[in-house]
Short mmCIF file of C-alpha atoms (C1' of nucleotides) in Angstrom, two decimals:
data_model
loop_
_atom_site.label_atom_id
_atom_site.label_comp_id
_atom_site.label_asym_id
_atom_site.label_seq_id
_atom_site.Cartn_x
_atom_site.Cartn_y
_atom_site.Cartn_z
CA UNK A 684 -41.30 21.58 72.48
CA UNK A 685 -43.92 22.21 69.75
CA UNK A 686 -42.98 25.35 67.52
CA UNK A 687 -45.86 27.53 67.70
CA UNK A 688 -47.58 28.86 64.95
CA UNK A 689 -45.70 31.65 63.00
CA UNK A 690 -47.72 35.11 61.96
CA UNK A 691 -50.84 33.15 61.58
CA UNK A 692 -53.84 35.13 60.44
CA UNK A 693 -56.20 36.22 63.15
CA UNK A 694 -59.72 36.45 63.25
CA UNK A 695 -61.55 39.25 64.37
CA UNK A 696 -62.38 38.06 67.85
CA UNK A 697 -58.65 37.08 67.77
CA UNK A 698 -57.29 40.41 66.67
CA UNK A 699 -59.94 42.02 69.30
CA UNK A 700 -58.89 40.10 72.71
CA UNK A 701 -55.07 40.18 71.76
CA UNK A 702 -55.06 43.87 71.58
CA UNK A 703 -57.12 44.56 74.31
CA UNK A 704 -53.80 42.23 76.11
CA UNK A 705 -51.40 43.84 74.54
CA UNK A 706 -52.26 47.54 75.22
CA UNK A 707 -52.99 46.60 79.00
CA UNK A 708 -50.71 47.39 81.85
CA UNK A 709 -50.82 43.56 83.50
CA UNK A 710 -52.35 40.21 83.12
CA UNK A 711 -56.10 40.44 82.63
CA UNK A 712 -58.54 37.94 83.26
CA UNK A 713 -60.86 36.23 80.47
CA UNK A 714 -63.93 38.35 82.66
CA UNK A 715 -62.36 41.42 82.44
CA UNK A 716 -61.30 41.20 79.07
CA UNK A 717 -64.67 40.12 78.29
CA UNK A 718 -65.93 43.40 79.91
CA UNK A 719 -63.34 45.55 78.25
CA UNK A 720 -65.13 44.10 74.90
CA UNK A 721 -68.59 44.50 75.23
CA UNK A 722 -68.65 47.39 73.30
CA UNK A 723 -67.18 45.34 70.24
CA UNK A 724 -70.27 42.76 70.77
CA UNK A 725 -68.99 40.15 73.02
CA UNK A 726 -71.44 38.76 75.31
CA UNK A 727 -70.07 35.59 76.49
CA UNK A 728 -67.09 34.13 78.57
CA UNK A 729 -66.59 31.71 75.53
CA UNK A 730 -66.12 34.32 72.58
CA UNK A 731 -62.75 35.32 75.21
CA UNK A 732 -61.84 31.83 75.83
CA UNK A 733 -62.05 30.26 71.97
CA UNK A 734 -59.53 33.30 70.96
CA UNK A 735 -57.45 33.04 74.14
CA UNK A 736 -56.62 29.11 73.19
CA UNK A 737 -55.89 30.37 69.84
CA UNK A 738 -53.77 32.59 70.56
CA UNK A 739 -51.84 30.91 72.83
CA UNK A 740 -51.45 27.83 70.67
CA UNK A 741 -50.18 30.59 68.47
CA UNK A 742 -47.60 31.16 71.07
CA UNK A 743 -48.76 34.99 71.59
CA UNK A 744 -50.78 34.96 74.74
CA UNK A 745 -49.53 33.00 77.95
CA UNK A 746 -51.43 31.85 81.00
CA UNK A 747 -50.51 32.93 84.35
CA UNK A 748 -51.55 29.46 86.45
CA UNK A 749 -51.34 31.47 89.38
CA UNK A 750 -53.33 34.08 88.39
CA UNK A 751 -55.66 32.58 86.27
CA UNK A 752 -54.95 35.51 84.18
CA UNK A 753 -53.40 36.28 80.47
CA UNK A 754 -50.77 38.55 79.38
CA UNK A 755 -49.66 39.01 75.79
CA UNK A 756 -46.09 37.30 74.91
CA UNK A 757 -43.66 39.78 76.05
CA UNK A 758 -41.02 38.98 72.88
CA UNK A 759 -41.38 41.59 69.66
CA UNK A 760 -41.52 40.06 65.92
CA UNK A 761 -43.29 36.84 67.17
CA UNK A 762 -39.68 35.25 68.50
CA UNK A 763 -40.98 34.19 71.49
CA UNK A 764 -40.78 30.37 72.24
CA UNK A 765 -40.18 29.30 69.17
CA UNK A 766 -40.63 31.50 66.17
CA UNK A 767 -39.30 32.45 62.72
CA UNK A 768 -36.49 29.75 63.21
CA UNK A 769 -38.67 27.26 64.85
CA UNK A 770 -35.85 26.40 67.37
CA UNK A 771 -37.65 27.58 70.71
CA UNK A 772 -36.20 29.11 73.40
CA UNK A 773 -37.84 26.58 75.74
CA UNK A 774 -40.10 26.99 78.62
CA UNK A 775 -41.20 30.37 79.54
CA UNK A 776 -41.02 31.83 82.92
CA UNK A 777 -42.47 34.63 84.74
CA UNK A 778 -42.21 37.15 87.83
CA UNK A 779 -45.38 38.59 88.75
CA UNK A 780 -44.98 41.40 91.38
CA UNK A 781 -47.83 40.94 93.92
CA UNK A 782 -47.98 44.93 94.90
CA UNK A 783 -47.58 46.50 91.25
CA UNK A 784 -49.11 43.02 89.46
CA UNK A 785 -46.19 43.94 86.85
CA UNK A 786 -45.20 40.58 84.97
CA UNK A 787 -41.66 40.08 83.51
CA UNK A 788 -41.31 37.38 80.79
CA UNK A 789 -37.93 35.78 80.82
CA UNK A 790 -36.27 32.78 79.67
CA UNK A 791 -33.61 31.12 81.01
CA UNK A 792 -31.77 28.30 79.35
CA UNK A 793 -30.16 26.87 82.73
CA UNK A 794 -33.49 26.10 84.75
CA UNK A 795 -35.08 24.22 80.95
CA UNK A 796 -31.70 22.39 80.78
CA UNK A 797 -31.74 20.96 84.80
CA UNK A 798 -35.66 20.12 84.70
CA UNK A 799 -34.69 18.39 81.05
CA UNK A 800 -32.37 16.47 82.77
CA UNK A 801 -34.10 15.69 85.93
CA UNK A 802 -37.35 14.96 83.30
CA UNK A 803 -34.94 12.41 81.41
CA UNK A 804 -33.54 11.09 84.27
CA UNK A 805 -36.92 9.74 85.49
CA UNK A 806 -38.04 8.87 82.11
CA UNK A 807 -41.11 11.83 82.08
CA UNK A 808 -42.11 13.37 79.02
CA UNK A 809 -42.64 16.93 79.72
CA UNK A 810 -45.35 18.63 77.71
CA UNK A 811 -46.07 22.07 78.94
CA UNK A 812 -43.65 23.43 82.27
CA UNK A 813 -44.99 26.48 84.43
CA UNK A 814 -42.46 28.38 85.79
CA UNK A 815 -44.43 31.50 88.06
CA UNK A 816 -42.50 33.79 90.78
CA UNK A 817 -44.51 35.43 92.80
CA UNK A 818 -42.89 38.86 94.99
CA UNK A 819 -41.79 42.10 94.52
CA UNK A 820 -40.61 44.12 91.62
CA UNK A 821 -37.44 46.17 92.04
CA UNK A 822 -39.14 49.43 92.91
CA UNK A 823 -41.99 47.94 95.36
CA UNK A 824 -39.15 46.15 97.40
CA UNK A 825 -37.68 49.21 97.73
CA UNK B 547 -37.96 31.47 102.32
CA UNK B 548 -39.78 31.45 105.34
CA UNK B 549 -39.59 28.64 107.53
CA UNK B 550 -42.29 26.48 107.55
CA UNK B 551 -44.00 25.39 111.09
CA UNK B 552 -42.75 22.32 112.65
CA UNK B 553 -45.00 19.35 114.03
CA UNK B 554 -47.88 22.10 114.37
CA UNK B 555 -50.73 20.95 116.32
CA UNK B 556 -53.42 20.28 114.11
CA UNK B 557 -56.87 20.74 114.96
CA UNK B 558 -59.95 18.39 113.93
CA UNK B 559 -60.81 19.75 110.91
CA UNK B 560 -57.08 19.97 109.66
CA UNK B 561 -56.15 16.10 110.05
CA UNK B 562 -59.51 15.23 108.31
CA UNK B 563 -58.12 17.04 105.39
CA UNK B 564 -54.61 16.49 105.32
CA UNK B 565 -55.61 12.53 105.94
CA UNK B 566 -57.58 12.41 103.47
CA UNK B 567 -55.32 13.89 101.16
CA UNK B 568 -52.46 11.43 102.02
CA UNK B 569 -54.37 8.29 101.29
CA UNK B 570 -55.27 9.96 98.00
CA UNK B 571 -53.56 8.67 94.77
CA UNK B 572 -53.29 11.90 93.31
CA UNK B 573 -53.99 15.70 93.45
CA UNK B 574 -57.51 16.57 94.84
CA UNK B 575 -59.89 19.57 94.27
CA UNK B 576 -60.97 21.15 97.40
CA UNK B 577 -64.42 20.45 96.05
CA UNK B 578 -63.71 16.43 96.02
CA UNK B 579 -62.16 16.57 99.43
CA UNK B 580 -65.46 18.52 100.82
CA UNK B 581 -67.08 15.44 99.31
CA UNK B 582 -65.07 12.80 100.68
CA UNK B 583 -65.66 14.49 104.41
CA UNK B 584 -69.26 14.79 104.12
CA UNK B 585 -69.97 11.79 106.55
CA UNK B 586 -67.53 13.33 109.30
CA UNK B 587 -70.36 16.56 109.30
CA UNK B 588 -68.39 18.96 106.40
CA UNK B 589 -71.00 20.86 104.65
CA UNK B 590 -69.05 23.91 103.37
CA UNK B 591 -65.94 24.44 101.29
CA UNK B 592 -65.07 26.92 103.67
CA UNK B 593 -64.09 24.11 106.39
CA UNK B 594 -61.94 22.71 103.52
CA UNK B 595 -60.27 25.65 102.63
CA UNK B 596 -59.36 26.83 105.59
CA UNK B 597 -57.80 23.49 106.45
CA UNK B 598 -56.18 23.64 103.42
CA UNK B 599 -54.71 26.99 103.90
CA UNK B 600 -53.49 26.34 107.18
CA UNK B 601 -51.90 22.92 106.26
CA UNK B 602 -50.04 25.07 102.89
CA UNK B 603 -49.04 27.39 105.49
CA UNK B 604 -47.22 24.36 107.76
CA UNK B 605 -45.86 22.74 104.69
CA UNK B 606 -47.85 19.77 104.84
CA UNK B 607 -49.70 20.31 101.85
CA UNK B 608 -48.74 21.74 98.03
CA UNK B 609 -51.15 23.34 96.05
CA UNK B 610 -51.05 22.36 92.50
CA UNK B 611 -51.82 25.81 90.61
CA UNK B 612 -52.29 24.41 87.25
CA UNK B 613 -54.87 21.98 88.06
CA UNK B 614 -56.39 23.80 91.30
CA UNK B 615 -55.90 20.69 93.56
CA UNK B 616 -53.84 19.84 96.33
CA UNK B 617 -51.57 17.07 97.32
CA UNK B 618 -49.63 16.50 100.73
CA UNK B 619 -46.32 16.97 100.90
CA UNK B 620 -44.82 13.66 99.72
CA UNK B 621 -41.16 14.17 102.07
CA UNK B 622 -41.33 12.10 105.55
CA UNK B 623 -40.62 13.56 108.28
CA UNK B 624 -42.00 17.16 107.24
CA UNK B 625 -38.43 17.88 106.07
CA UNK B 626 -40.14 19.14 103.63
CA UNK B 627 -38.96 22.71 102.34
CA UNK B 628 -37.04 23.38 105.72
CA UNK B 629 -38.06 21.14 108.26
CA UNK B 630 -36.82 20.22 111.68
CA UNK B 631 -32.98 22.02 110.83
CA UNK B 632 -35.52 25.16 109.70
CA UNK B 633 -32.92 25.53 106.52
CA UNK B 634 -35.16 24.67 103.38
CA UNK B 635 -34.80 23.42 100.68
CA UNK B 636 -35.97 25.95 98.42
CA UNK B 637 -38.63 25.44 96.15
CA UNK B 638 -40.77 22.34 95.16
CA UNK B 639 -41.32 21.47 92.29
CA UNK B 640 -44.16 19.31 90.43
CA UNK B 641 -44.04 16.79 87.37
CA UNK B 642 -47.77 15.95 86.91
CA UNK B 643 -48.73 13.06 84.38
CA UNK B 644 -51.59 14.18 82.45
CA UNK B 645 -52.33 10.22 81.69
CA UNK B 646 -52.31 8.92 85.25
CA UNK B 647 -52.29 11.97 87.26
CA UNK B 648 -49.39 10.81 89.31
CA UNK B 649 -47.82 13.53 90.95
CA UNK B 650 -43.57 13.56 91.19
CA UNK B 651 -42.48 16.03 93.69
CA UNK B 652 -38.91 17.01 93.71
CA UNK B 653 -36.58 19.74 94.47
CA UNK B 654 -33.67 20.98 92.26
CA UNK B 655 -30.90 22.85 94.15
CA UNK B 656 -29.38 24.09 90.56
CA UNK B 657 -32.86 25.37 89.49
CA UNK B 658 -33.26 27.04 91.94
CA UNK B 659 -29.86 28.81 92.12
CA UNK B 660 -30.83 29.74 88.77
CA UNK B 661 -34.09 31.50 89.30
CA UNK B 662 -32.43 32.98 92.46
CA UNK B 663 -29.71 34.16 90.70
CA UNK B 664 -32.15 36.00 88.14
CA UNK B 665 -34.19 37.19 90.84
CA UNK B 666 -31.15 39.46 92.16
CA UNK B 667 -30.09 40.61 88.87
CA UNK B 668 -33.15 42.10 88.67
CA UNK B 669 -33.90 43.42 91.56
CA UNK B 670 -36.83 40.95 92.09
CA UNK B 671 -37.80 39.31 95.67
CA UNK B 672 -38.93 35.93 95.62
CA UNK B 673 -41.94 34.93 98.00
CA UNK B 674 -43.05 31.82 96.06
CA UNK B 675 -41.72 29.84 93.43
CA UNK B 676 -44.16 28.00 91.66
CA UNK B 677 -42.87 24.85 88.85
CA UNK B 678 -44.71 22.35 87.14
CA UNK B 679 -44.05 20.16 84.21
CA UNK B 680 -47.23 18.85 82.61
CA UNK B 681 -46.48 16.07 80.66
CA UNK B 682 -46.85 12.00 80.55
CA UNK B 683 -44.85 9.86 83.71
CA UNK B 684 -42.47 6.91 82.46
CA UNK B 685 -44.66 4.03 82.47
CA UNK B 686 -47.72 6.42 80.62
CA UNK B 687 -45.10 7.39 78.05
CA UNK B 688 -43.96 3.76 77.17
"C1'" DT C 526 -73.35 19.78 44.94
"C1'" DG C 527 -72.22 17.80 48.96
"C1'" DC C 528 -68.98 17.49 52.42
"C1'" DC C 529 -65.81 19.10 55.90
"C1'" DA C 530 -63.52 22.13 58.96
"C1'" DC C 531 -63.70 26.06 61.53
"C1'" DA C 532 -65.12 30.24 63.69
"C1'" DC C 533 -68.88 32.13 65.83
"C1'" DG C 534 -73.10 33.14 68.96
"C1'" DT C 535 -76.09 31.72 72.76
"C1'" DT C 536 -77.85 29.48 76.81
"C1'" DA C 537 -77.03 26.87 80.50
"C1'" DT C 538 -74.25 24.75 83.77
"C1'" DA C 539 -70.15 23.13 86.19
"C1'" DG C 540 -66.20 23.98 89.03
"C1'" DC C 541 -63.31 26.88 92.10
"C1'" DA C 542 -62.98 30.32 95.85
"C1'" DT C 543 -64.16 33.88 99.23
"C1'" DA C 544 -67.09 37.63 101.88
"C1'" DA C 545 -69.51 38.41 105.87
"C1'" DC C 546 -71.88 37.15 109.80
"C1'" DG C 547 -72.06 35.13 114.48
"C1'" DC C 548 -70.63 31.82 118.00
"C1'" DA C 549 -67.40 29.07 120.92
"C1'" DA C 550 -62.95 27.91 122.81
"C1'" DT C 551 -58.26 29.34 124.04
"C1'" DT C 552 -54.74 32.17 125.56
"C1'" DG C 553 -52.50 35.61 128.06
"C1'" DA C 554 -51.99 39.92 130.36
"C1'" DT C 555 -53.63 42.82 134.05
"C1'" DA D 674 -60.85 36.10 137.99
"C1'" DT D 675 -61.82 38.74 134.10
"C1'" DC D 676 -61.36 41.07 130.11
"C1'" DA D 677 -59.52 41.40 125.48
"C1'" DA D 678 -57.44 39.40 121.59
"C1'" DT D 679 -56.94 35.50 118.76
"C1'" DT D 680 -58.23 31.53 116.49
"C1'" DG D 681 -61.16 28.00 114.79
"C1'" DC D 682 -65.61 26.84 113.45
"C1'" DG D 683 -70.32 26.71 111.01
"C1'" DT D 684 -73.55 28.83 107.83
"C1'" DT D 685 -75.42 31.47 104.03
"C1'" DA D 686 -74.72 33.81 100.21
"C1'" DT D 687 -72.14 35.28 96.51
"C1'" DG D 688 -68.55 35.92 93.05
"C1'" DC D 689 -65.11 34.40 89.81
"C1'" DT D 690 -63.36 30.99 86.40
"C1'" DA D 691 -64.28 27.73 82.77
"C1'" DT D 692 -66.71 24.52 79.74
"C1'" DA D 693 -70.78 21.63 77.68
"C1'" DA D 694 -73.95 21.43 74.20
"C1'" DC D 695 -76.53 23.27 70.77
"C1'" DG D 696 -77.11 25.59 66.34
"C1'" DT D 697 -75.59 28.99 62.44
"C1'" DG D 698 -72.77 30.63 58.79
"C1'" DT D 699 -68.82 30.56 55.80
"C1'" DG D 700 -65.02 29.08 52.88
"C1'" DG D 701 -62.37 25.40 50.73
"C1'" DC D 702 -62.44 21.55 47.94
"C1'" DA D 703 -63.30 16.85 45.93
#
DNA sequence: TGCCACACGTTATAGCATAACGCAATTGAT
DNA sequence: ATCAATTGCGTTATGCTATAACGTGTGGCA
């Protein structure tokens, strides 16, 4: 469970991609992000991916595995998965509505403490757990 | 939690794919099982995908979305996620050693009571759960 | 000063996935 | 029987996602 990186100073390509995230709607893609910042001089897939590993060492940006998409860390003040106190709130999970492509960002400390224990029962070290439901959002089941 | 197809017929293409799968050691890009099929007349990825989609569709096979491969189903029987009884069970989960690449499939009834249970306090409808644990297997971690 | 670490820019390439076309075989209703 | 609908198949072309490998510039620091 490594504590991410607290309030760590950003470059400029990092400041640029993470607000681009931030201010969209949904997950992006590095491609689209990287079209959304051509007018800022970005030319190249890799320019979006060097600051998208930053920043989600830094614990601000998450991948979607299913997506292959990004979405800025949903938590305010930089408390999300870790943080100020360094303590973590574990793994991160997500449900991505497939009609509206909204994303909510949750934790929840009963699924991290049964797939600790089933990870300790069979001696695995866990590094990095995906948690990704796919469906509907309240209002598109509706 | 659709019910997954039982003993489905498969065609040619199909049980070139899923067999090859099965006698694999690990998780397999489409890509590596095109190449693997090449002598049995597969030129295309297409032939491979569609396989593949057809044997997710029946349960047979998982896809792996963090490492875009695929691995068959590792229950007998096809009881896996519902089965002959057609009652499920729920969603499977993946711990995948990023030393050896062995793949642990396993299902957790409390997880996913859990996720289920957060899924109706918001609102949200499941259609597919995805979990994976990255991480190193017992014997890689030693 | 020389070294190191890091961010950056660029070109090229690798790896993953699907669109769109046409053909053949199967099924099932009329 | 025959027509229509469905499904699988093969092929070509294309699009999307991600990284390798190279070189440049800059700031910190012994």
């Amino acid at each position: 469970m490594n504590a991410p990186i607290v309030n760590p100073a950003l470059t400029k390509n990092q400041t640029l991609v993470f607000d681009v995230l931030e201010k969209s709607e949904g997950p992006m893609s590095a491609y689209t992000i990287l079209d959304k910042l051509r007018d800022h001089g970005f030319r190249a897939p890799l320019q979006v991916y060097r600051a998208l590993d930053k920043l989600t060492e830094f614990g601000m940006v998450h991948r979607l595995e299913s997506l292959n998409a990004f979405v800025a860390c949903a938590h305010r003040e930089h408390e999300c998965c870790g943080g100020a106190h360094g303590h973590g709130h574990g793994t991160v999970a997500f449900a991505i509505c497939e009609s509206c492509n909204q994303v909510l960002e949750f934790h929840d400390h009963k699924v991290d403490h049964n797939l600790g224990d089933w990870a300790k029962s069979k001696g695995f070290k866990p590094s990095k757990t995906t948690i990704e439901i796919r469906g509907l959002c309240e209002k598109c089941a509706a």
